[in-house]
mmCIF file of C-alpha atoms in Angstrom:
data_model
loop_
_atom_site.group_PDB
_atom_site.id
_atom_site.type_symbol
_atom_site.label_atom_id
_atom_site.label_comp_id
_atom_site.label_asym_id
_atom_site.label_seq_id
_atom_site.Cartn_x
_atom_site.Cartn_y
_atom_site.Cartn_z
ATOM 1 C CA MET O 15 0.000 0.000 0.000
ATOM 2 C CA LYS O 16 2.824 2.412 0.858
ATOM 3 C CA ILE O 17 4.540 1.650 -2.451
ATOM 4 C CA THR O 18 1.376 2.488 -4.394
ATOM 5 C CA ILE O 19 0.932 5.820 -2.613
ATOM 6 C CA LEU O 20 4.618 6.645 -3.031
ATOM 7 C CA SER O 21 4.628 5.742 -6.718
ATOM 8 C CA THR O 22 1.429 7.754 -7.305
ATOM 9 C CA ALA O 23 2.940 10.792 -5.577
ATOM 10 C CA LEU O 24 6.177 10.440 -7.545
ATOM 11 C CA PHE O 25 4.293 10.095 -10.841
ATOM 12 C CA THR O 26 2.226 13.201 -10.029
ATOM 13 C CA LEU O 27 5.320 15.270 -9.224
ATOM 14 C CA LEU O 28 7.099 14.150 -12.392
ATOM 15 C CA SER O 29 4.095 14.850 -14.594
ATOM 16 C CA LEU O 30 3.678 18.336 -13.131
ATOM 17 C CA SER O 31 7.298 19.195 -13.889
ATOM 18 C CA ALA O 32 6.857 18.055 -17.507
ATOM 19 C CA VAL O 33 4.182 20.673 -18.262
ATOM 20 C CA ALA O 34 5.622 23.293 -20.623
ATOM 21 C CA ASP O 35 4.588 26.865 -21.169
ATOM 22 C CA ASP O 36 3.084 26.708 -24.672
ATOM 23 C CA SER O 37 1.975 30.318 -24.827
ATOM 24 C CA VAL O 38 3.181 32.350 -27.792
ATOM 25 C CA LYS O 39 5.010 35.560 -26.990
ATOM 26 C CA MET O 40 4.115 38.255 -29.526
ATOM 27 C CA THR O 41 5.882 41.569 -29.853
ATOM 28 C CA GLU O 42 4.209 44.525 -31.523
ATOM 29 C CA THR O 43 6.609 44.208 -34.473
ATOM 30 C CA ARG O 44 5.723 40.538 -34.979
ATOM 31 C CA GLN O 45 2.003 41.336 -34.781
ATOM 32 C CA LYS O 46 2.429 44.059 -37.371
ATOM 33 C CA ASN O 47 4.457 41.791 -39.713
ATOM 34 C CA LEU O 48 1.832 39.041 -39.460
ATOM 35 C CA THR O 49 -1.007 41.602 -39.790
ATOM 36 C CA ILE O 50 -2.580 40.494 -36.524
ATOM 37 C CA LYS O 51 -5.114 43.000 -35.245
ATOM 38 C CA MET O 52 -6.357 43.050 -31.679
ATOM 39 C CA ALA O 53 -9.679 44.553 -30.646
ATOM 40 C CA LYS O 54 -11.874 44.470 -27.559
ATOM 41 C CA LEU O 55 -15.155 42.644 -27.897
ATOM 42 C CA LYS O 56 -18.252 44.806 -27.936
ATOM 43 C CA PRO O 57 -21.774 43.634 -27.206
ATOM 44 C CA ALA O 58 -23.945 43.282 -30.293
ATOM 45 C CA SER O 59 -26.454 46.073 -30.713
ATOM 46 C CA THR O 60 -28.708 44.064 -33.003
ATOM 47 C CA VAL O 61 -29.114 40.347 -33.498
ATOM 48 C CA ALA O 62 -30.514 38.983 -36.730
ATOM 49 C CA GLY O 63 -33.061 36.183 -36.518
ATOM 50 C CA GLN O 64 -35.328 34.789 -33.843
ATOM 51 C CA ALA O 65 -34.046 34.569 -30.262
ATOM 52 C CA TYR O 66 -34.624 31.353 -28.324
ATOM 53 C CA PRO O 67 -33.730 30.641 -24.709
ATOM 54 C CA ALA O 68 -30.993 28.011 -24.840
ATOM 55 C CA GLU O 69 -27.665 26.893 -23.455
ATOM 56 C CA VAL O 70 -24.929 25.266 -25.519
ATOM 57 C CA VAL O 71 -23.075 22.487 -23.705
ATOM 58 C CA ILE O 72 -20.084 20.721 -25.242
ATOM 59 C CA PRO O 73 -18.965 17.496 -23.567
ATOM 60 C CA ALA O 74 -15.343 17.652 -22.393
ATOM 61 C CA ASN O 75 -14.340 14.674 -24.540
ATOM 62 C CA GLN O 76 -15.442 16.549 -27.696
ATOM 63 C CA ILE O 77 -13.410 19.727 -27.136
ATOM 64 C CA ARG O 78 -10.421 20.046 -29.468
ATOM 65 C CA ILE O 79 -7.507 22.483 -29.427
ATOM 66 C CA ILE O 80 -6.220 23.669 -32.787
ATOM 67 C CA SER O 81 -2.728 25.096 -32.953
ATOM 68 C CA SER O 82 -0.030 25.785 -35.495
ATOM 69 C CA ALA O 83 2.887 23.423 -35.983
ATOM 70 C CA TYR O 84 5.191 26.383 -36.502
ATOM 71 C CA ALA O 85 6.283 29.138 -34.154
#
C-alpha cells in the first residue's frame, strides 16, 4: 500500500514538472508583420433572426484544441 501511494505521488510530481509553457510571446513588431489586429469585444447592438432561450453544452471529450505546428 505504501509503495502504491509513493509511486502515485512520484508520478504526479514528475508529470507536473513536464508541463511546458506553450503560450506564444508576440511583440508589436511581430504582430504588425503578421497583420494580426487586436480589438476588444463589444456587445452586439442588433441580433438577426429569432431569439430562443438556450444553453450550448459541449462534452469535455469533444473539445479540441487547434494550434499551429510552426512558431
